[in-house]
Amino acid sequence: MQIDLVKRWLSRTLVALLVSAIYLYGYPSATISYFAVDLLHVAIGIVLTILLIFYIVRLFRNESLLARLGCLSLAVGAILGIVLIKIGTPLRLKPWLYAHIALCVLGTLFLTTSWLISKGWLGEGVIRRGLGFAALALVTAGIAAGTWWTREVAWKNANRISNPLMPPETMDAEGDGPQGKFFPSSAQTKQGINIPSKYFMKSDACQRCHADIYKQWDSSMHHFSSFNNQWYRKSVEYMQEVAGVRSSKWCAGCHDPALLYSGLFDTPIKQIVDRPEARAGLGCLMCHSIVEVKSTMGQGDFFLEYPKLHELAASENPLVRKLHDFVVRLNPEPHRRTFLKPFMRADTAEFCSSCHKVHLDVPVNRYRWIRGFNEYDNWQASGVSGQGARAFYYPKSPMNCADCHMPQVTSGDDGNVNGLVHSHRFPGANTAVPTANQDQGQYEFAKNFLQDKQLSVDIFAISPAGKEANAPARSEMGKPELSTTFAVGEESDISLPKGPAGEVRPITAPIDRTNAAVQRGDDARVDVVVRTRKVGHFFPGGTVDAFDVWLELQATDEKGQTIFWSGKVEDDGKGPVEPGAHFYRSLQIDGHGNPINKRNAWATRSVVYVHLIPPGAADTAHFRLHILENAGDKITLHAKLNYRKFSWFNTHFSFVGVPEAISKLSRGGGNYTTPDYDDRSWKFTGDTSNVFGNVKIIPDLPITVIAEDTKTLRVLPRSAAVPQPKTVSTKEDWTRWNDYGIGLFLQGDLKAAAAAFQKITEADAQNPDGWTNIGRVLVQEGDTAGARRVLEKSLAINPRLARTNFFYARALKEDGDYDGAMTHLRTVLEQFPRDRVVRNELGRVLFLQKRYAEAVKEFEQTLSIDPEDLQAHYNLMLCYNGLGDDAKANEHKARYLRFKADESAQAITGPYRQTHPEDNNERQAIHEHVSVALTAAPTKKAMAGRAAAPSISPARARLGGSK
């Protein structure tokens, strides 16, 4: 009787374990009911294990072979389960968990089959019983597969990021709208509730299991995103003073979670800046509480959720914390699902875009829609992402944000995969905050990241200089990047005007291959190429109105004379950069023509220039070098790509900036300060005792040399024969010629670019890229017949090369061969289905054929990638007009007008450019840089015909362009 009782209890516990196991495996969730079932499963499992241990010998005596196998399998599975209760089931022990599941399922299958046989329900004979066992195994496999699909596939499908095909017509339809608690940020919370500020301040609770990650985060820029960062603090204090508190919530959605989502941000920050909530930064539970990303339009376009059970993890009661930690270690899946959604891994870049892409509109700037900083679109459209067909270079393998900014590092933390976790230091380019915090470890980390061959510098070519120091080859007006605060890269293909442009110069290149020489008394143009190599977005990235990033060129002879210096830093390297340097930045101005230099992007009304380098591309800078009569026999050229996280003015403004006393009204009888402009002058006499950081003085921000190059030139006497141009092209140097040509091409020097690309074909006629890039130039010039000839040479080498097929299709389209163009465009899309420009091009061809419905599908594919794509909305407006659908045509017209640039704003730049000749020079697509005035002044003849480039004094820089 006793053994029968044991059997009955074994059967009941087995059924309970089976049902609870299906629930636990298939439907993990961080709820009280789930945790209760989890603990119940453990308790019943312990009971089953005890029963098996004590009665397994008796059970073996009179049972069938199947039953014995079942009991043995269950016993081993149960013992393994007991072990897992002790050690937990982190990722590294997942095979043990699946072994436990497999043994228990197998044991249950054997016991069930044995029981059915004993009841006679499987009939007689080996075949019938074998078929019955197979049927049971099939049912078991079906249940297992369904449970796995629910756990893995359905969960992942429900947590992906997708874009709406129709973005809001105005900012008022973004987020919760004007009545929302967090507007104009697009961020929302589930159920529209506030989230307690303490929730975002409990990152230390995470370090119990993730000690390495916590330590990494503690020094990271995410930790110092809020008012524990003096530069950010000053910019928001200034914004609230000039534009009001509500508009500054636009920043807070991604910078200040503890303040914004708790409701504290309704109070001016100066009143609460010393509260711990103001210094919490982006803790673990900001990013990891995002449960839905609504689009890739950025602006904090996500939903946050407050998991109540987090209170257990952060409880002050040690028993509650231990119970929580035990349950999480026992079964980490609910915890993982709460804080690590599938889109964080599968759609990493789209997830990051929710904060690393922004736009401004009326509720923020009282003006209109303009693009702010945007790391996502240019990455997505580039070759780096593996989604851009037209890239100059394709990488060996695609990369996303985490590959560079969250690299895998060794760690023993729970959740590690094969001993690795993604670094939460978030390596990037911020060397300023660790300097202010005196965090040498984080500073070295950022410095090493910047110098890890992210870019290269190549002093490549030299040629005789013309008579004019700056002679633009074309007007710069009308370029799309002058109507946006950001650059235009591979996400757009309209940045260069059509038609022949530029000139072929008699260059000597590469300098190091040709034994290049110059003559005393002459002027020469030196061309320096800067190439982005490991950068997946524009360089520089981020808030490009606030940095000092510039290319410095210095020339010295063997006597120690400095005969040329562009990009000099005043005050022995501690002051502002001389204004005539070759900068990489966005220079914006407000409504009165004052530079946007106080992180006041909301006051931007026009752009003087945007000068950034796309990913996988290059920039070619030109310098006018005068060879002194008393120069030595050898000149050493040294070029450096320099980086200072914040400009000299912005750092001084942030730490000690106070406005000058105002004694009269501004011009026009209005105020000195409005959200449209700030006409005040600034002095740097503020009190530093209250600034955040360990340094209570104005920090001397380090200048990091990202990349550098040195070349030498022979110097010949005036009486010597004039050096003749000489070029050397080899297979090994093809990328150098390619980079040189890319830089010329992107600045509109098309003829010189074609000549550079021609050198590739001369060195290696089987290299398709030389022919492709010549064809690219000819398409831009409008020479479609010439373009087709050279592109056909490239296609003969590699018929599937996507970029070649695209430009060949464009030439065919211009010639009216629409069917041929579509064939080649579809070849491109087979390989790069998410290239927006290619989609738009195919849609445009279909539109020209009046196949409006098919064209609509292509343009909607574009919008599924970028809902703000201007060309897609414009063409959809035309397509729906063709289809007679006025309602939809008007919807897309409204979006087109919203996202379209305000070309008239360029009129504001006129007075500024007249008073800032160095910035006007930088604005020109093709321009040269001259030397600052040096101690040993050049001869009068050397100065003749050259543009003056006076050095800037700290007093002048102090004004920062303000009136």
XYZ file of C-alpha atoms in Angstrom, residues 125-460:
336
model
C 2.478 -5.820 -29.513
C 5.709 -3.963 -29.889
C 4.663 -2.130 -33.051
C 1.446 -0.708 -31.574
C 3.185 0.307 -28.379
C 6.034 1.774 -30.426
C 3.557 3.791 -32.435
C 1.886 4.915 -29.233
C 5.216 6.018 -27.808
C 5.965 7.886 -31.053
C 2.591 9.621 -30.860
C 3.283 10.690 -27.274
C 6.741 11.894 -28.274
C 5.213 13.885 -31.138
C 2.677 15.513 -28.808
C 5.460 16.311 -26.352
C 7.566 17.820 -29.143
C 4.567 19.863 -30.305
C 3.984 21.245 -26.806
C 7.706 21.987 -26.465
C 7.858 23.704 -29.859
C 4.771 25.796 -29.123
C 6.145 26.803 -25.741
C 9.514 27.686 -27.298
C 7.835 29.726 -30.060
C 5.859 31.681 -27.467
C 8.965 32.272 -25.375
C 11.352 33.211 -28.154
C 9.723 34.097 -31.472
C 6.471 35.730 -30.325
C 8.329 37.695 -27.661
C 10.922 39.004 -30.094
C 8.337 39.814 -32.767
C 6.342 41.812 -30.236
C 9.396 43.845 -29.257
C 10.790 45.269 -32.472
C 11.088 48.881 -33.605
C 9.064 49.990 -36.605
C 8.280 53.385 -38.057
C 4.917 54.937 -38.842
C 4.393 55.711 -42.521
C 2.834 59.057 -41.644
C 4.764 61.156 -39.132
C 2.946 63.894 -37.184
C 2.035 67.052 -39.061
C 3.257 69.199 -36.169
C 5.240 68.710 -33.003
C 2.001 69.036 -31.041
C 1.136 65.502 -32.165
C 4.391 64.080 -30.824
C 4.609 62.422 -27.425
C 1.719 63.393 -25.162
C 1.248 66.713 -26.958
C 1.053 70.200 -25.422
C -1.047 68.954 -22.501
C 1.456 66.230 -21.656
C 3.630 66.262 -18.566
C 6.881 65.774 -20.463
C 6.245 67.714 -23.689
C 8.001 68.888 -25.885
C 10.051 65.738 -25.309
C 8.407 62.860 -27.176
C 8.922 60.573 -24.183
C 5.900 58.952 -22.555
C 5.264 56.634 -19.651
C 2.878 53.708 -19.628
C -0.498 54.782 -18.233
C 0.751 58.386 -18.416
C 1.900 58.356 -14.805
C 4.857 59.969 -13.087
C 7.675 57.696 -12.012
C 9.208 58.204 -8.561
C 12.569 59.915 -8.829
C 14.198 57.384 -6.495
C 13.607 54.708 -9.137
C 16.210 56.347 -11.390
C 18.644 56.782 -8.501
C 19.068 53.139 -7.497
C 21.821 52.092 -9.870
C 23.835 50.915 -6.885
C 21.257 48.129 -6.405
C 22.338 46.726 -9.775
C 25.944 46.321 -8.738
C 25.084 43.386 -6.472
C 24.986 41.244 -9.621
C 26.652 43.530 -12.170
C 29.621 44.987 -10.300
C 31.841 45.447 -13.358
C 29.102 47.110 -15.387
C 28.233 49.408 -12.487
C 31.851 50.483 -12.136
C 32.056 51.184 -15.862
C 28.857 53.219 -15.799
C 29.948 55.183 -12.733
C 32.587 57.030 -14.774
C 30.637 57.141 -18.020
C 29.067 60.124 -19.723
C 25.632 58.576 -19.196
C 26.216 59.007 -15.474
C 27.191 62.639 -16.059
C 24.416 63.529 -18.474
C 22.531 65.816 -16.133
C 23.343 68.718 -13.821
C 26.408 66.900 -12.546
C 27.906 68.095 -15.838
C 28.745 71.806 -15.693
C 28.510 72.342 -19.447
C 25.023 70.838 -19.585
C 23.980 72.615 -16.406
C 24.904 76.038 -17.762
C 23.202 75.414 -21.112
C 19.886 74.483 -19.475
C 20.056 77.301 -16.923
C 20.625 79.675 -19.829
C 17.811 78.109 -21.872
C 15.336 78.409 -19.000
C 16.352 82.018 -18.439
C 15.822 82.979 -22.086
C 13.253 80.507 -23.454
C 11.447 79.266 -20.353
C 11.276 76.068 -18.306
C 8.763 74.149 -20.399
C 10.778 74.209 -23.603
C 13.809 72.841 -21.741
C 11.924 69.580 -21.167
C 13.000 68.910 -24.747
C 16.455 68.249 -23.276
C 15.285 66.547 -20.097
C 13.592 63.612 -21.832
C 17.001 62.078 -22.456
C 19.217 63.865 -19.924
C 17.287 64.220 -16.658
C 14.980 61.256 -15.985
C 14.940 61.583 -12.199
C 13.671 65.156 -12.538
C 11.421 64.996 -15.582
C 9.466 61.797 -15.018
C 8.874 62.577 -11.351
C 7.466 66.041 -12.095
C 10.345 67.932 -10.453
C 11.418 69.503 -13.742
C 8.477 71.906 -13.610
C 10.587 73.866 -11.129
C 13.370 76.100 -12.537
C 16.597 74.158 -12.270
C 18.437 76.866 -10.348
C 16.086 76.211 -7.434
C 16.715 72.457 -7.301
C 20.175 72.027 -8.825
C 21.665 70.880 -5.517
C 19.132 68.092 -5.015
C 20.448 64.558 -5.577
C 17.847 64.033 -8.333
C 19.534 66.773 -10.368
C 22.813 64.884 -10.257
C 21.599 61.348 -10.882
C 22.337 61.372 -14.616
C 21.192 58.498 -16.798
C 21.167 55.558 -14.433
C 20.784 51.907 -15.325
C 17.019 52.099 -15.071
C 16.610 54.872 -17.633
C 17.697 52.979 -20.724
C 16.669 49.599 -19.334
C 13.121 50.713 -18.517
C 12.316 51.622 -22.106
C 9.656 49.122 -23.123
C 8.832 50.512 -26.560
C 10.587 52.711 -29.099
C 7.906 54.285 -31.268
C 10.066 55.333 -34.201
C 13.540 56.375 -35.300
C 12.544 60.047 -35.256
C 14.402 60.475 -31.972
C 13.592 63.124 -29.432
C 13.042 60.556 -26.693
C 10.409 58.832 -28.801
C 9.845 55.945 -26.400
C 7.652 54.589 -23.624
C 9.032 54.069 -20.136
C 7.494 51.624 -17.676
C 7.888 51.522 -13.918
C 8.119 47.882 -12.775
C 6.739 47.793 -9.247
C 8.762 44.719 -8.360
C 11.893 46.836 -8.645
C 11.044 47.984 -5.134
C 12.035 44.508 -3.971
C 15.493 44.825 -5.546
C 16.032 48.278 -4.058
C 14.459 47.491 -0.700
C 16.278 48.553 2.450
C 15.170 45.297 4.069
C 18.019 42.763 3.657
C 15.660 39.771 3.792
C 13.520 41.165 0.987
C 16.618 41.880 -1.098
C 17.933 38.369 -0.543
C 14.613 36.804 -1.524
C 14.557 38.952 -4.668
C 18.145 38.057 -5.556
C 17.482 34.359 -4.940
C 14.495 34.328 -7.306
C 16.420 36.275 -9.970
C 19.410 33.935 -9.788
C 17.095 30.941 -9.833
C 15.293 32.152 -12.954
C 16.793 35.323 -14.511
C 14.426 35.341 -17.512
C 11.714 37.632 -16.022
C 14.416 40.065 -14.890
C 16.027 39.917 -18.330
C 12.710 40.516 -20.051
C 11.964 43.479 -17.857
C 15.250 45.249 -18.406
C 16.664 43.882 -21.672
C 14.085 44.026 -24.430
C 14.855 42.222 -27.711
C 15.102 45.505 -29.646
C 18.045 46.529 -27.481
C 20.043 43.776 -29.168
C 18.275 43.208 -32.487
C 17.607 46.886 -33.276
C 20.483 48.446 -31.381
C 20.983 51.470 -33.618
C 17.253 52.181 -33.772
C 17.133 51.954 -29.972
C 20.006 54.434 -29.650
C 18.363 56.759 -32.183
C 15.624 57.512 -29.672
C 18.026 59.927 -27.964
C 20.894 60.332 -30.410
C 18.748 62.004 -33.047
C 16.754 65.184 -32.506
C 14.768 67.867 -34.228
C 13.502 71.217 -33.027
C 10.136 72.746 -33.756
C 7.834 75.554 -32.669
C 7.291 74.412 -29.043
C 11.072 74.430 -28.560
C 12.416 77.153 -30.850
C 9.334 79.266 -31.628
C 10.381 79.086 -35.260
C 9.885 75.923 -37.304
C 11.122 72.327 -37.793
C 14.884 72.041 -38.165
C 17.170 69.044 -37.831
C 19.420 68.941 -34.798
C 22.200 66.467 -34.230
C 21.607 63.113 -35.804
C 23.888 60.117 -35.449
C 21.390 57.614 -36.830
C 20.426 58.610 -40.383
C 23.948 59.016 -41.728
C 24.983 55.713 -40.102
C 21.958 53.944 -41.555
C 22.639 55.249 -45.050
C 26.367 54.551 -44.957
C 28.376 51.506 -45.886
C 29.230 51.023 -42.198
C 25.683 49.879 -41.436
C 25.672 47.439 -44.335
C 22.559 49.230 -45.612
C 24.074 51.923 -47.841
C 24.652 50.851 -51.442
C 26.286 54.053 -52.668
C 29.096 54.143 -50.097
C 32.621 54.726 -51.373
C 33.759 51.772 -49.262
C 31.964 48.653 -48.014
C 33.231 47.302 -44.670
C 34.222 43.681 -44.168
C 31.198 43.323 -41.904
C 28.446 45.765 -40.896
C 28.714 47.535 -37.549
C 26.165 49.187 -35.284
C 26.450 51.615 -32.385
C 27.334 48.998 -29.781
C 30.233 47.615 -31.795
C 32.161 50.841 -31.212
C 30.512 52.433 -28.189
C 29.755 49.299 -26.156
C 32.581 46.920 -27.086
C 32.735 43.576 -25.362
C 35.045 43.409 -22.354
C 35.989 40.636 -19.957
C 33.726 40.304 -16.923
C 32.526 37.760 -14.405
C 29.241 39.614 -13.866
C 26.003 37.685 -13.907
C 24.623 37.868 -17.410
C 28.030 37.622 -19.075
C 28.203 35.625 -22.271
C 31.335 33.499 -22.506
C 32.984 35.756 -19.951
C 32.182 38.962 -21.858
C 29.817 41.891 -21.309
C 29.229 45.051 -23.310
C 31.180 47.925 -21.801
C 29.019 50.495 -20.043
C 31.776 53.070 -20.074
C 30.286 53.930 -23.467
C 33.631 54.877 -25.030
C 33.288 58.123 -26.915
C 34.924 61.476 -27.381
C 34.135 63.318 -24.141
C 37.470 64.272 -22.616
C 36.038 67.367 -20.900
C 33.902 65.867 -18.118
C 36.600 63.464 -16.857
C 39.011 66.401 -16.874
C 36.631 68.427 -14.696
C 36.023 65.374 -12.501
C 39.749 64.598 -12.303
C 38.914 61.068 -13.435
C 42.179 60.095 -15.068
C 41.002 56.586 -15.888
C 37.984 57.758 -17.874
C 40.033 60.473 -19.571
C 42.648 57.959 -20.731
C 39.861 55.681 -21.904
C 38.330 58.459 -24.033
C 41.733 59.569 -25.318
C 42.706 56.051 -26.338
C 39.369 55.655 -28.085
C 39.913 58.844 -30.082
C 43.426 57.795 -31.076
C 42.509 54.225 -32.039
C 42.928 54.832 -35.786
C 39.452 56.311 -36.029
C 40.681 58.691 -38.732
C 43.819 59.191 -40.767
C 45.652 62.256 -42.053
C 47.662 62.198 -45.274
C 49.682 65.170 -46.555
C 49.162 64.014 -50.086
